[in-house]
Amino acid sequence: MSRPAGRRPLILITGASAGIGAALARVYAARGWDLILTARREAALEALAGELRAGHGADVVVIAADLAEAEAPLALFDAVQARGLIVDGLINNAGFSRTTGFLQTEPEAHEAMIRVMLTAPVALSRLFLPDMVERGFGRVINVASLAGQMPATGGDTLYGPIKSFVIKASQGLWLETRDTGVHVTALCPGYTLTEFHDVNGSREQVSSAYPAWMWQTAEHVARVAYDACEADRPRVTPGLANNVLAALGKLLPDGVALRMVAGHARRLGRI
Ligand SMILES: NC(=O)c1ccc[n+]([C@@H]2O[C@H](COP(=O)([O-])OP(=O)(O)OC[C@H]3O[C@@H](n4cnc5c(N)ncnc54)[C@H](OP(=O)(O)O)[C@@H]3O)[C@@H](O)[C@H]2O)c1
């Protein structure tokens, strides 16, 4: 399905202040999209907005929001509506993990993980998708993880299950929006060079446990995601090694796969 006639398409990206979200913003701007950028750090969003306006002539709106707050998705939707903007694309990318172990992680942090990576994507999809379907054009990327394709690991107990949810929910949406002009893709990156492992404090462990070739750049991941969504693929896992791991996670008996990820958690000192 072709882009909307007579105007540039507009995409809303969550978690656009850094990492994969910022890389996706650059990819979409380079391909002629206008953008709404959201995250908590307004100054970083404004800096990126300035770069995209100057570099690509994109119209960029910045709306700061904390998606760990229950009312944030609806407030974001209302702020977009109040500006009279027509949203043609949604990227649910914001996320973080805690690797301190379930019992050592504050309940508030668990709640925030669930809100940012699960509740907010569901709410934002429900708010923005109906108009995309009605207009016959839309693009949705839900950023999951290779972790969502593997058995859950000790240490970051909730992260894998949340990302599995994102993959399954994206597949359901992909099925429901078939032939409507709306494409839905779950993006499942493996290790990617962003602020993610600095935020959860695991940079040193993961850098020493996994060789450089296992790491991908956010720019590469973003380009793969864009192409997959344009091609209407329900799921994409960037990188051959990550696809091999995902296939093993699916094919191996549960007990064997669980022992495999237990080795991973032990290498990182998480169990
Ligand atoms: N890096 C990896 O190895 C990797 C692998 C697989 C999947 N992923 C997934 O990729 C996505 C992006 O992560 P990344 O690697 O790009 O990490 P990152 O560089 O740390 O970026 C995370 C983004 O999420 C935003 N965010 C975090 N908490 C938020 C909150 N409460 N409200 C609103 N925005 C929030 C951050 O913005 P503010 O701090 O400004 O709010 C930032 O823009 C995540 O969903 C992550 O799970 C990452």
Short mmCIF file of C-alpha atoms and ligand atoms in Angstrom, two decimals:
data_model
loop_
_atom_site.label_atom_id
_atom_site.label_comp_id
_atom_site.label_asym_id
_atom_site.label_seq_id
_atom_site.Cartn_x
_atom_site.Cartn_y
_atom_site.Cartn_z
CA MET A 1 0.00 0.00 0.00
CA SER A 2 1.42 3.39 -0.94
CA ARG A 3 2.04 6.31 1.40
CA PRO A 4 -0.65 8.92 2.11
CA ALA A 5 -1.17 11.21 -0.88
CA GLY A 6 -0.42 14.92 -0.68
CA ARG A 7 1.50 14.93 2.61
CA ARG A 8 4.54 13.40 4.24
CA PRO A 9 3.91 10.38 6.50
CA LEU A 10 4.39 10.91 10.24
CA ILE A 11 5.74 8.39 12.74
CA LEU A 12 5.74 8.44 16.56
CA ILE A 13 8.81 6.84 18.14
CA THR A 14 9.06 6.09 21.88
CA GLY A 15 12.47 5.92 23.52
CA ALA A 16 13.86 8.17 20.80
CA SER A 17 16.39 9.96 23.03
CA ALA A 18 19.06 7.26 22.61
CA GLY A 19 20.09 3.95 21.08
CA ILE A 20 17.82 2.03 18.72
CA GLY A 21 15.02 4.61 18.96
CA ALA A 22 17.30 7.47 17.89
CA ALA A 23 18.71 5.29 15.09
CA LEU A 24 15.18 4.48 13.89
CA ALA A 25 14.36 8.20 13.92
CA ARG A 26 17.36 8.86 11.65
CA VAL A 27 16.34 6.04 9.27
CA TYR A 28 12.72 7.23 8.98
CA ALA A 29 13.76 10.88 8.56
CA ALA A 30 16.19 9.89 5.80
CA ARG A 31 13.33 8.11 4.03
CA GLY A 32 11.03 11.14 3.99
CA TRP A 33 9.02 10.72 7.18
CA ASP A 34 8.13 13.45 9.68
CA LEU A 35 8.47 12.46 13.32
CA ILE A 36 7.10 12.74 16.82
CA LEU A 37 9.88 11.89 19.26
CA THR A 38 9.18 10.93 22.84
CA ALA A 39 11.17 9.83 25.92
CA ARG A 40 11.89 11.42 29.31
CA ARG A 41 15.06 13.38 28.36
CA GLU A 42 13.69 16.39 26.51
CA ALA A 43 17.10 17.97 25.80
CA ALA A 44 18.33 14.83 24.01
CA LEU A 45 15.10 14.68 21.98
CA GLU A 46 15.43 18.37 21.02
CA ALA A 47 19.04 17.83 19.93
CA LEU A 48 17.99 14.92 17.71
CA ALA A 49 15.03 16.91 16.38
CA GLY A 50 17.40 19.73 15.38
CA GLU A 51 19.68 17.27 13.60
CA LEU A 52 16.78 15.70 11.66
CA ARG A 53 15.27 19.07 10.67
CA ALA A 54 18.62 20.33 9.41
CA GLY A 55 19.76 17.08 7.80
CA HIS A 56 16.55 15.83 6.23
CA GLY A 57 14.08 18.74 6.24
CA ALA A 58 11.78 16.68 8.47
CA ASP A 59 9.04 18.23 10.59
CA VAL A 60 9.80 16.97 14.09
CA VAL A 61 7.67 17.38 17.20
CA VAL A 62 9.08 16.58 20.65
CA ILE A 63 6.74 15.46 23.44
CA ALA A 64 8.48 14.42 26.65
CA ALA A 65 6.76 11.61 28.57
CA ASP A 66 7.53 9.04 31.24
CA LEU A 67 5.89 5.81 30.07
CA ALA A 68 6.26 4.31 33.55
CA GLU A 69 3.36 6.57 34.54
CA ALA A 70 -0.01 4.87 34.08
CA GLU A 71 -1.67 7.85 32.41
CA ALA A 72 1.23 8.58 30.00
CA PRO A 73 -0.02 6.74 26.86
CA LEU A 74 -3.39 8.51 26.88
CA ALA A 75 -1.74 11.86 27.69
CA LEU A 76 0.62 11.33 24.74
CA PHE A 77 -2.29 10.48 22.44
CA ASP A 78 -4.19 13.57 23.63
CA ALA A 79 -1.10 15.77 23.09
CA VAL A 80 -0.81 14.47 19.51
CA GLN A 81 -4.53 15.02 18.86
CA ALA A 82 -4.36 18.54 20.32
CA ARG A 83 -1.68 19.41 17.74
CA GLY A 84 -3.93 18.09 14.95
CA LEU A 85 -1.30 15.58 13.81
CA ILE A 86 -2.17 12.51 11.72
CA VAL A 87 -0.04 9.57 12.82
CA ASP A 88 0.83 7.00 10.14
CA GLY A 89 3.40 5.01 12.09
CA LEU A 90 4.15 3.94 15.66
CA ILE A 91 7.37 2.51 17.04
CA ASN A 92 7.09 1.10 20.55
CA ASN A 93 10.78 1.08 21.41
CA ALA A 94 11.27 2.51 24.92
CA GLY A 95 12.68 -0.03 27.32
CA PHE A 96 15.16 -1.02 29.98
CA SER A 97 16.02 -4.03 32.10
CA ARG A 98 17.11 -4.82 35.63
CA THR A 99 19.65 -7.60 36.06
CA THR A 100 19.84 -7.62 39.86
CA GLY A 101 17.62 -10.67 40.32
CA PHE A 102 13.89 -10.82 40.97
CA LEU A 103 14.12 -10.77 44.75
CA GLN A 104 16.64 -7.93 44.84
CA THR A 105 14.76 -5.68 42.40
CA GLU A 106 12.40 -3.11 43.92
CA PRO A 107 8.73 -3.84 43.11
CA GLU A 108 8.50 -0.30 41.66
CA ALA A 109 11.15 -1.18 39.08
CA HIS A 110 9.22 -4.33 38.08
CA GLU A 111 6.10 -2.21 37.73
CA ALA A 112 7.96 0.33 35.59
CA MET A 113 9.35 -2.39 33.30
CA ILE A 114 5.87 -3.79 32.75
CA ARG A 115 4.39 -0.33 32.14
CA VAL A 116 7.12 0.91 29.76
CA MET A 117 7.58 -2.26 27.67
CA LEU A 118 4.19 -3.98 27.88
CA THR A 119 1.29 -1.79 29.03
CA ALA A 120 2.35 1.33 27.09
CA PRO A 121 2.85 -0.49 23.75
CA VAL A 122 -0.56 -2.15 24.13
CA ALA A 123 -2.25 1.16 25.02
CA LEU A 124 -0.51 3.17 22.29
CA SER A 125 -1.31 0.52 19.66
CA ARG A 126 -4.95 0.50 20.70
CA LEU A 127 -5.08 4.32 20.56
CA PHE A 128 -3.27 4.92 17.25
CA LEU A 129 -4.02 1.83 15.14
CA PRO A 130 -7.75 2.33 14.44
CA ASP A 131 -7.11 5.50 12.41
CA MET A 132 -4.28 3.83 10.48
CA VAL A 133 -6.58 0.93 9.55
CA GLU A 134 -9.35 3.37 8.64
CA ARG A 135 -7.02 5.36 6.36
CA GLY A 136 -5.58 2.16 4.82
CA PHE A 137 -1.95 2.87 5.65
CA GLY A 138 0.20 2.33 8.71
CA ARG A 139 3.51 1.05 10.02
CA VAL A 140 4.04 -0.37 13.52
CA ILE A 141 7.32 -1.67 14.89
CA ASN A 142 7.30 -3.18 18.36
CA VAL A 143 10.83 -3.52 19.69
CA ALA A 144 11.07 -6.90 21.40
CA SER A 145 14.34 -8.81 21.77
CA LEU A 146 16.15 -12.03 20.99
CA ALA A 147 15.53 -12.62 24.71
CA GLY A 148 11.84 -12.97 23.88
CA GLN A 149 12.62 -15.95 21.66
CA MET A 150 14.65 -17.79 24.29
CA PRO A 151 13.69 -19.34 27.63
CA ALA A 152 13.62 -16.69 30.38
CA THR A 153 16.89 -16.20 32.24
CA GLY A 154 17.55 -15.85 35.93
CA GLY A 155 18.76 -12.43 36.98
CA ASP A 156 16.56 -10.50 34.58
CA THR A 157 13.54 -12.70 35.19
CA LEU A 158 10.80 -10.47 33.76
CA TYR A 159 12.62 -9.09 30.70
CA GLY A 160 12.37 -12.19 28.46
CA PRO A 161 8.70 -12.85 29.23
CA ILE A 162 7.80 -9.20 28.57
CA LYS A 163 9.56 -9.38 25.20
CA SER A 164 7.85 -12.74 24.40
CA PHE A 165 4.55 -10.98 25.02
CA VAL A 166 5.55 -8.22 22.62
CA ILE A 167 6.38 -10.75 19.88
CA LYS A 168 3.13 -12.69 20.32
CA ALA A 169 0.98 -9.57 20.52
CA SER A 170 2.66 -8.23 17.35
CA GLN A 171 1.93 -11.50 15.54
CA GLY A 172 -1.72 -11.23 16.55
CA LEU A 173 -1.89 -7.64 15.32
CA TRP A 174 -0.12 -8.61 12.09
CA LEU A 175 -2.84 -11.22 11.48
CA GLU A 176 -5.65 -8.82 12.36
CA THR A 177 -4.38 -6.04 10.10
CA ARG A 178 -3.58 -8.19 7.05
CA ASP A 179 -4.79 -6.53 3.84
CA THR A 180 -5.55 -3.23 5.58
CA GLY A 181 -2.38 -1.43 4.45
CA VAL A 182 -1.04 -1.56 8.02
CA HIS A 183 2.19 -3.47 8.59
CA VAL A 184 3.16 -4.73 12.07
CA THR A 185 6.65 -6.03 12.82
CA ALA A 186 8.24 -7.29 16.05
CA LEU A 187 11.92 -6.38 16.04
CA CYS A 188 14.09 -8.85 17.99
CA PRO A 189 17.64 -7.50 18.30
CA GLY A 190 20.44 -9.39 19.98
CA TYR A 191 23.26 -7.52 21.72
CA THR A 192 23.22 -3.97 20.36
CA LEU A 193 25.61 -1.12 21.14
CA THR A 194 23.44 1.46 22.93
CA GLU A 195 23.08 2.90 26.45
CA PHE A 196 20.98 -0.13 27.46
CA HIS A 197 23.75 -2.02 29.28
CA ASP A 198 25.01 1.18 30.93
CA VAL A 199 21.53 1.90 32.28
CA ASN A 200 21.24 -1.59 33.85
CA GLY A 201 24.85 -1.55 35.03
CA SER A 202 25.91 -4.70 33.14
CA ARG A 203 28.25 -3.12 30.57
CA GLU A 204 31.42 -4.62 32.02
CA GLN A 205 30.05 -8.18 32.38
CA VAL A 206 28.43 -8.34 28.92
CA SER A 207 31.44 -6.76 27.17
CA SER A 208 33.84 -9.28 28.68
CA ALA A 209 31.48 -12.28 28.31
CA TYR A 210 30.58 -11.74 24.65
CA PRO A 211 32.99 -11.02 21.77
CA ALA A 212 32.76 -7.92 19.59
CA TRP A 213 31.33 -9.87 16.62
CA MET A 214 28.17 -10.63 18.62
CA TRP A 215 27.40 -6.93 18.91
CA GLN A 216 25.46 -4.98 16.31
CA THR A 217 25.17 -1.26 15.86
CA ALA A 218 21.86 0.48 16.49
CA GLU A 219 22.08 1.90 12.94
CA HIS A 220 22.23 -1.60 11.42
CA VAL A 221 19.36 -2.84 13.60
CA ALA A 222 17.25 0.19 12.62
CA ARG A 223 17.83 -0.33 8.89
CA VAL A 224 16.91 -4.02 9.16
CA ALA A 225 13.75 -3.05 11.08
CA TYR A 226 12.70 -0.48 8.48
CA ASP A 227 13.13 -2.92 5.60
CA ALA A 228 11.31 -5.72 7.45
CA CYS A 229 8.35 -3.50 8.26
CA GLU A 230 8.12 -2.22 4.68
CA ALA A 231 8.19 -5.89 3.55
CA ASP A 232 5.35 -6.61 6.03
CA ARG A 233 7.31 -9.23 7.97
CA PRO A 234 5.66 -10.02 11.34
CA ARG A 235 9.01 -10.59 13.05
CA VAL A 236 12.63 -9.84 12.28
CA THR A 237 15.78 -10.86 14.15
CA PRO A 238 18.84 -8.99 12.83
CA GLY A 239 22.02 -11.04 12.34
CA LEU A 240 22.77 -14.66 11.42
CA ALA A 241 24.12 -15.66 14.87
CA ASN A 242 21.00 -14.28 16.55
CA ASN A 243 18.79 -16.24 14.15
CA VAL A 244 20.71 -19.42 14.94
CA LEU A 245 20.22 -18.80 18.66
CA ALA A 246 16.52 -18.09 18.14
CA ALA A 247 16.14 -21.32 16.14
CA LEU A 248 17.91 -23.28 18.89
CA GLY A 249 15.60 -21.72 21.48
CA LYS A 250 12.65 -23.03 19.46
CA LEU A 251 13.97 -26.45 18.46
CA LEU A 252 15.73 -27.65 21.59
CA PRO A 253 13.74 -29.42 24.31
CA ASP A 254 12.82 -27.02 27.13
CA GLY A 255 15.26 -28.54 29.64
CA VAL A 256 18.22 -28.30 27.24
CA ALA A 257 17.37 -24.74 26.19
CA LEU A 258 17.00 -23.74 29.83
CA ARG A 259 20.45 -25.15 30.62
CA MET A 260 21.82 -23.17 27.66
CA VAL A 261 20.47 -19.88 29.00
CA ALA A 262 21.57 -20.84 32.53
CA GLY A 263 25.14 -20.89 31.16
CA HIS A 264 24.55 -17.39 29.80
CA ALA A 265 23.24 -16.12 33.17
CA ARG A 266 26.18 -17.73 35.01
CA ARG A 267 28.71 -16.16 32.61
CA LEU A 268 27.19 -12.78 33.45
CA GLY A 269 27.24 -13.52 37.19
CA ARG A 270 23.45 -13.17 37.38
CA ILE A 271 22.77 -16.53 39.02
N1 LIG B 1 20.67 -2.83 23.43
C1 LIG B 1 20.39 -4.12 23.34
O1 LIG B 1 21.28 -4.98 23.42
C2 LIG B 1 18.95 -4.54 23.11
C3 LIG B 1 18.73 -5.85 22.67
C4 LIG B 1 17.42 -6.28 22.44
C5 LIG B 1 16.37 -5.41 22.62
N2 LIG B 1 16.60 -4.14 23.05
C6 LIG B 1 15.42 -3.27 23.22
O2 LIG B 1 15.57 -2.12 22.41
C7 LIG B 1 14.80 -1.04 22.95
C8 LIG B 1 15.66 0.21 22.97
O3 LIG B 1 16.75 -0.02 23.85
P1 LIG B 1 18.21 0.55 23.56
O4 LIG B 1 19.11 -0.60 23.45
O5 LIG B 1 18.17 1.56 22.48
O6 LIG B 1 18.50 1.21 24.99
P2 LIG B 1 18.86 2.72 25.41
O7 LIG B 1 19.95 3.26 24.58
O8 LIG B 1 19.02 2.65 26.88
O9 LIG B 1 17.50 3.51 25.06
C9 LIG B 1 16.33 3.27 25.78
C10 LIG B 1 15.29 4.33 25.43
O10 LIG B 1 14.10 4.07 26.20
C11 LIG B 1 13.72 5.27 26.85
N3 LIG B 1 13.04 5.00 28.11
C12 LIG B 1 13.50 4.24 29.15
N4 LIG B 1 12.64 4.31 30.19
C13 LIG B 1 11.63 5.15 29.79
C14 LIG B 1 10.47 5.65 30.45
N5 LIG B 1 10.17 5.37 31.72
N6 LIG B 1 9.65 6.48 29.74
C15 LIG B 1 9.93 6.81 28.46
N7 LIG B 1 11.04 6.39 27.81
C16 LIG B 1 11.88 5.57 28.48
C17 LIG B 1 15.02 6.04 27.07
O11 LIG B 1 14.77 7.44 27.14
P3 LIG B 1 14.84 8.34 28.46
O12 LIG B 1 15.88 7.78 29.37
O13 LIG B 1 15.18 9.70 27.91
O14 LIG B 1 13.45 8.29 29.01
C18 LIG B 1 15.78 5.73 25.77
O15 LIG B 1 15.38 6.62 24.77
C19 LIG B 1 14.35 -1.51 24.33
O16 LIG B 1 12.99 -1.90 24.26
C20 LIG B 1 15.22 -2.72 24.62
O17 LIG B 1 14.59 -3.65 25.46
C21 LIG B 1 17.87 -3.69 23.29
#
